[in-house]
């Protein structure tokens, strides 16, 4: 069965610090990969996605993620976080040609000014 | 703006009293999903519709039912809510037939409280 692991459950950073959130998945076939963000009191929004091509994908608000197939990883990065990045971040995977997303348990990011 | 709308945003019900949550979409997407999300946990897929075809997850309790009367609307019925059903319920949609077909668009969720 597919699964997604997010190793960091709660991350606390100061503004301007660099961020990297880990995501690993288990699935032997071809996958689509996503990072969703949920700001306090708001709905889940797509941050970025990988379908194919360049394994380094850039998303909104200065976020990027790198797909490393050999490591089954899709880590999220941002060089300099802002207070407004405080949110819950979810990694998600689905197998090609399926309808279902498998979510990780999420990482709560708190950024202090 | 095209979007996924959920009503109500907050729902309080009594133990055992049936409740219905609604979701509508203006994206004209073929697929609609219902997720349950408990505090500090990942969204858990309950079921989804591919057009009118209903797909139930194996571990979704019989207490949870769904209806999709047309493309735009989808309902989640909880026949006899228990205390353990208190959660955020998320509706999502996705289209088919293009490279973005696997991206899901989420509504704001309905927070269900069971007294």
Short mmCIF file of C-alpha atoms in Angstrom, two decimals:
data_model
loop_
_atom_site.label_atom_id
_atom_site.label_comp_id
_atom_site.label_asym_id
_atom_site.label_seq_id
_atom_site.Cartn_x
_atom_site.Cartn_y
_atom_site.Cartn_z
CA UNK A 1 0.00 0.00 0.00
CA UNK A 2 1.10 3.53 -0.65
CA UNK A 3 2.14 5.66 2.30
CA UNK A 4 3.64 9.08 2.89
CA UNK A 5 5.93 10.01 5.78
CA UNK A 6 6.62 13.49 7.00
CA UNK A 7 9.35 13.33 9.58
CA UNK A 8 8.99 16.77 11.07
CA UNK A 9 5.75 17.15 12.97
CA UNK A 10 6.39 20.60 14.35
CA UNK A 11 9.01 23.08 13.18
CA UNK A 12 9.72 26.40 14.81
CA UNK A 13 11.84 28.98 13.00
CA UNK A 14 12.71 32.62 13.17
CA UNK A 15 12.04 34.86 10.20
CA UNK A 16 14.73 34.69 7.50
CA UNK A 17 15.76 31.18 8.52
CA UNK A 18 15.93 28.52 5.83
CA UNK A 19 13.36 25.77 5.74
CA UNK A 20 13.42 22.17 4.64
CA UNK A 21 10.54 19.81 5.32
CA UNK A 22 11.04 16.14 4.63
CA UNK A 23 8.65 13.91 2.71
CA UNK A 24 9.18 10.28 1.76
CA UNK A 25 6.74 7.98 0.08
CA UNK A 26 6.47 4.31 -0.53
CA UNK A 27 5.24 3.22 -3.91
CA UNK A 28 7.06 1.35 -6.62
CA UNK A 29 5.42 2.89 -9.66
CA UNK A 30 5.20 6.30 -11.25
CA UNK A 31 3.75 8.97 -9.02
CA UNK A 32 2.55 12.52 -8.95
CA UNK A 33 3.74 14.51 -5.94
CA UNK A 34 2.19 17.49 -4.22
CA UNK A 35 2.70 19.86 -1.35
CA UNK A 36 -0.40 21.47 0.07
CA UNK A 37 -0.49 24.26 2.62
CA UNK A 38 -3.22 25.06 5.11
CA UNK A 39 -3.00 28.52 6.67
CA UNK A 40 -4.79 29.01 10.00
CA UNK A 41 -8.52 28.94 9.45
CA UNK A 42 -8.22 28.44 5.71
CA UNK A 43 -8.64 25.57 3.29
CA UNK A 44 -5.96 23.36 1.82
CA UNK A 45 -4.21 25.06 -1.08
CA UNK A 46 -1.78 23.66 -3.59
CA UNK A 47 1.74 24.94 -3.02
CA UNK A 48 3.47 23.06 -5.83
CA UNK A 49 3.33 19.81 -7.75
CA UNK A 50 5.53 17.44 -9.69
CA UNK A 51 4.24 15.35 -12.60
CA UNK A 52 7.28 14.85 -14.80
CA UNK A 53 10.33 16.59 -16.22
CA UNK A 54 12.65 18.76 -14.15
CA UNK A 55 12.76 17.23 -10.67
CA UNK A 56 13.20 20.66 -9.11
CA UNK A 57 9.83 22.36 -9.07
CA UNK A 58 9.06 25.87 -8.02
CA UNK A 59 5.80 26.84 -6.40
CA UNK A 60 4.12 29.89 -5.05
CA UNK A 61 5.57 32.20 -2.40
CA UNK A 62 9.18 31.22 -3.02
CA UNK A 63 8.77 27.54 -2.18
CA UNK A 64 10.46 24.79 -4.14
CA UNK A 65 10.70 21.03 -3.88
CA UNK A 66 13.03 18.46 -5.31
CA UNK A 67 11.96 15.00 -6.40
CA UNK A 68 14.72 12.46 -5.81
CA UNK A 69 13.45 9.24 -7.28
CA UNK A 70 16.20 7.06 -5.85
CA UNK A 71 15.34 8.24 -2.35
CA UNK A 72 11.56 8.29 -2.83
CA UNK A 73 11.67 11.81 -1.48
CA UNK A 74 10.05 15.14 -2.28
CA UNK A 75 11.40 17.63 0.24
CA UNK A 76 10.05 21.14 0.46
CA UNK A 77 12.42 24.08 0.78
CA UNK A 78 12.40 27.81 1.18
CA UNK A 79 15.59 29.83 1.59
CA UNK A 80 14.12 32.50 3.86
CA UNK A 81 10.82 32.04 5.69
CA UNK A 82 8.44 34.79 6.68
CA UNK A 83 6.00 35.07 9.56
CA UNK A 84 3.18 34.63 7.02
CA UNK A 85 4.47 31.13 6.22
CA UNK A 86 3.09 29.92 9.53
CA UNK A 87 0.80 27.08 8.49
CA UNK A 88 0.37 23.33 8.26
CA UNK A 89 2.14 21.69 5.32
CA UNK A 90 1.02 18.40 3.82
CA UNK A 91 2.90 16.24 1.37
CA UNK A 92 0.72 14.06 -0.85
CA UNK A 93 1.24 11.39 -3.46
CA UNK A 94 -0.89 9.65 -5.99
CA UNK A 95 -0.08 6.91 -8.41
CA UNK A 96 -0.37 7.84 -12.06
CA UNK A 97 -3.81 7.28 -13.52
CA UNK A 98 -5.53 6.95 -10.17
CA UNK A 99 -7.93 9.36 -8.53
CA UNK A 100 -6.74 9.13 -4.96
CA UNK A 101 -4.29 11.22 -2.97
CA UNK A 102 -2.40 9.79 -0.04
CA UNK A 103 -1.49 12.46 2.47
CA UNK A 104 1.27 12.62 5.00
CA UNK A 105 0.42 13.53 8.57
CA UNK A 106 1.48 17.11 8.06
CA UNK A 107 4.11 19.45 9.48
CA UNK A 108 3.12 22.39 11.56
CA UNK A 109 5.42 25.34 10.87
CA UNK A 110 5.58 28.28 13.22
CA UNK A 111 7.63 31.30 12.21
CA UNK A 112 8.40 33.94 14.81
CA UNK A 113 9.29 37.53 13.89
CA UNK B 1 -14.36 32.81 -8.90
CA UNK B 2 -14.59 29.12 -9.57
CA UNK B 3 -14.39 27.27 -6.29
CA UNK B 4 -15.42 24.49 -3.98
CA UNK B 5 -18.02 25.58 -1.44
CA UNK B 6 -18.96 23.76 1.72
CA UNK B 7 -21.95 24.42 3.93
CA UNK B 8 -22.21 24.85 6.75
CA UNK B 9 -18.73 25.77 7.94
CA UNK B 10 -19.58 24.66 11.45
CA UNK B 11 -22.13 22.01 12.36
CA UNK B 12 -23.15 20.89 15.81
CA UNK B 13 -25.22 17.77 16.21
CA UNK B 14 -26.25 15.44 18.97
CA UNK B 15 -25.05 11.93 19.45
CA UNK B 16 -27.07 9.70 17.12
CA UNK B 17 -28.85 12.54 15.32
CA UNK B 18 -28.42 12.33 11.53
CA UNK B 19 -26.56 15.15 9.89
CA UNK B 20 -25.90 16.15 6.28
CA UNK B 21 -22.97 18.17 5.03
CA UNK B 22 -23.02 19.70 1.59
CA UNK B 23 -20.46 20.54 -1.04
CA UNK B 24 -20.85 22.34 -4.33
CA UNK B 25 -18.38 23.19 -7.05
CA UNK B 26 -18.26 25.57 -9.97
CA UNK B 27 -15.25 23.91 -11.57
CA UNK B 28 -17.32 21.38 -13.53
CA UNK B 29 -14.99 18.65 -12.32
CA UNK B 30 -15.82 15.00 -12.79
CA UNK B 31 -14.47 13.74 -9.52
CA UNK B 32 -15.61 14.75 -6.06
CA UNK B 33 -14.09 13.52 -2.80
CA UNK B 34 -14.97 13.53 0.88
CA UNK B 35 -12.20 13.44 3.46
CA UNK B 36 -12.28 13.29 7.22
CA UNK B 37 -9.53 15.16 9.02
CA UNK B 38 -9.04 14.88 12.75
CA UNK B 39 -6.81 17.16 14.74
CA UNK B 40 -3.11 16.82 13.87
CA UNK B 41 -3.82 14.01 11.42
CA UNK B 42 -3.72 13.66 7.67
CA UNK B 43 -6.93 13.96 5.69
CA UNK B 44 -8.44 10.50 5.35
CA UNK B 45 -10.37 9.68 2.21
CA UNK B 46 -13.87 8.39 2.93
CA UNK B 47 -15.16 7.97 -0.62
CA UNK B 48 -15.22 9.64 -3.98
CA UNK B 49 -17.40 9.93 -7.04
CA UNK B 50 -16.08 9.54 -10.54
CA UNK B 51 -19.01 11.13 -12.33
CA UNK B 52 -21.89 9.12 -10.89
CA UNK B 53 -19.77 6.12 -9.98
CA UNK B 54 -19.42 5.84 -6.23
CA UNK B 55 -16.14 4.54 -4.80
CA UNK B 56 -16.13 3.69 -1.13
CA UNK B 57 -12.92 3.21 0.81
CA UNK B 58 -12.74 -0.21 2.42
CA UNK B 59 -12.42 1.17 5.94
CA UNK B 60 -15.15 3.80 5.72
CA UNK B 61 -17.84 2.94 8.27
CA UNK B 62 -21.36 2.18 7.02
CA UNK B 63 -22.51 5.12 9.12
CA UNK B 64 -21.17 7.38 6.37
CA UNK B 65 -23.11 7.68 3.14
CA UNK B 66 -22.91 10.02 0.19
CA UNK B 67 -25.10 11.32 -2.60
CA UNK B 68 -24.23 13.12 -5.77
CA UNK B 69 -27.43 14.28 -7.47
CA UNK B 70 -25.60 16.17 -10.21
CA UNK B 71 -22.12 17.29 -11.26
CA UNK B 72 -22.12 20.32 -9.01
CA UNK B 73 -23.34 18.94 -5.72
CA UNK B 74 -22.25 16.21 -3.36
CA UNK B 75 -23.57 15.41 0.11
CA UNK B 76 -22.13 13.57 3.07
CA UNK B 77 -24.71 11.92 5.32
CA UNK B 78 -23.76 10.67 8.74
CA UNK B 79 -26.63 8.48 9.83
CA UNK B 80 -25.88 8.17 13.52
CA UNK B 81 -22.97 10.38 14.54
CA UNK B 82 -20.82 9.20 17.38
CA UNK B 83 -18.39 11.19 19.47
CA UNK B 84 -15.57 9.76 17.38
CA UNK B 85 -17.02 11.33 14.24
CA UNK B 86 -16.23 14.83 15.41
CA UNK B 87 -13.78 16.13 12.84
CA UNK B 88 -13.24 18.48 9.95
CA UNK B 89 -14.85 17.18 6.77
CA UNK B 90 -13.22 18.27 3.56
CA UNK B 91 -14.67 18.18 0.10
CA UNK B 92 -12.39 18.22 -2.92
CA UNK B 93 -12.71 18.00 -6.68
CA UNK B 94 -10.52 17.10 -9.59
CA UNK B 95 -10.92 17.04 -13.34
CA UNK B 96 -9.92 14.32 -15.76
CA UNK B 97 -8.49 14.10 -19.20
CA UNK B 98 -5.57 16.50 -18.91
CA UNK B 99 -2.20 16.73 -17.29
CA UNK B 100 -3.65 18.44 -14.26
CA UNK B 101 -6.16 15.70 -13.69
CA UNK B 102 -4.68 14.58 -10.43
CA UNK B 103 -4.64 17.97 -8.74
CA UNK B 104 -7.38 18.26 -6.16
CA UNK B 105 -9.08 21.48 -5.21
CA UNK B 106 -10.33 21.70 -1.66
CA UNK B 107 -13.22 23.44 -0.01
CA UNK B 108 -12.85 25.22 3.34
CA UNK B 109 -14.24 22.26 5.26
CA UNK B 110 -17.07 21.76 7.70
CA UNK B 111 -16.14 21.32 11.34
CA UNK B 112 -18.51 18.84 12.94
CA UNK B 113 -19.05 18.79 16.68
CA UNK B 114 -20.97 15.92 18.26
CA UNK B 115 -22.48 16.53 21.68
#
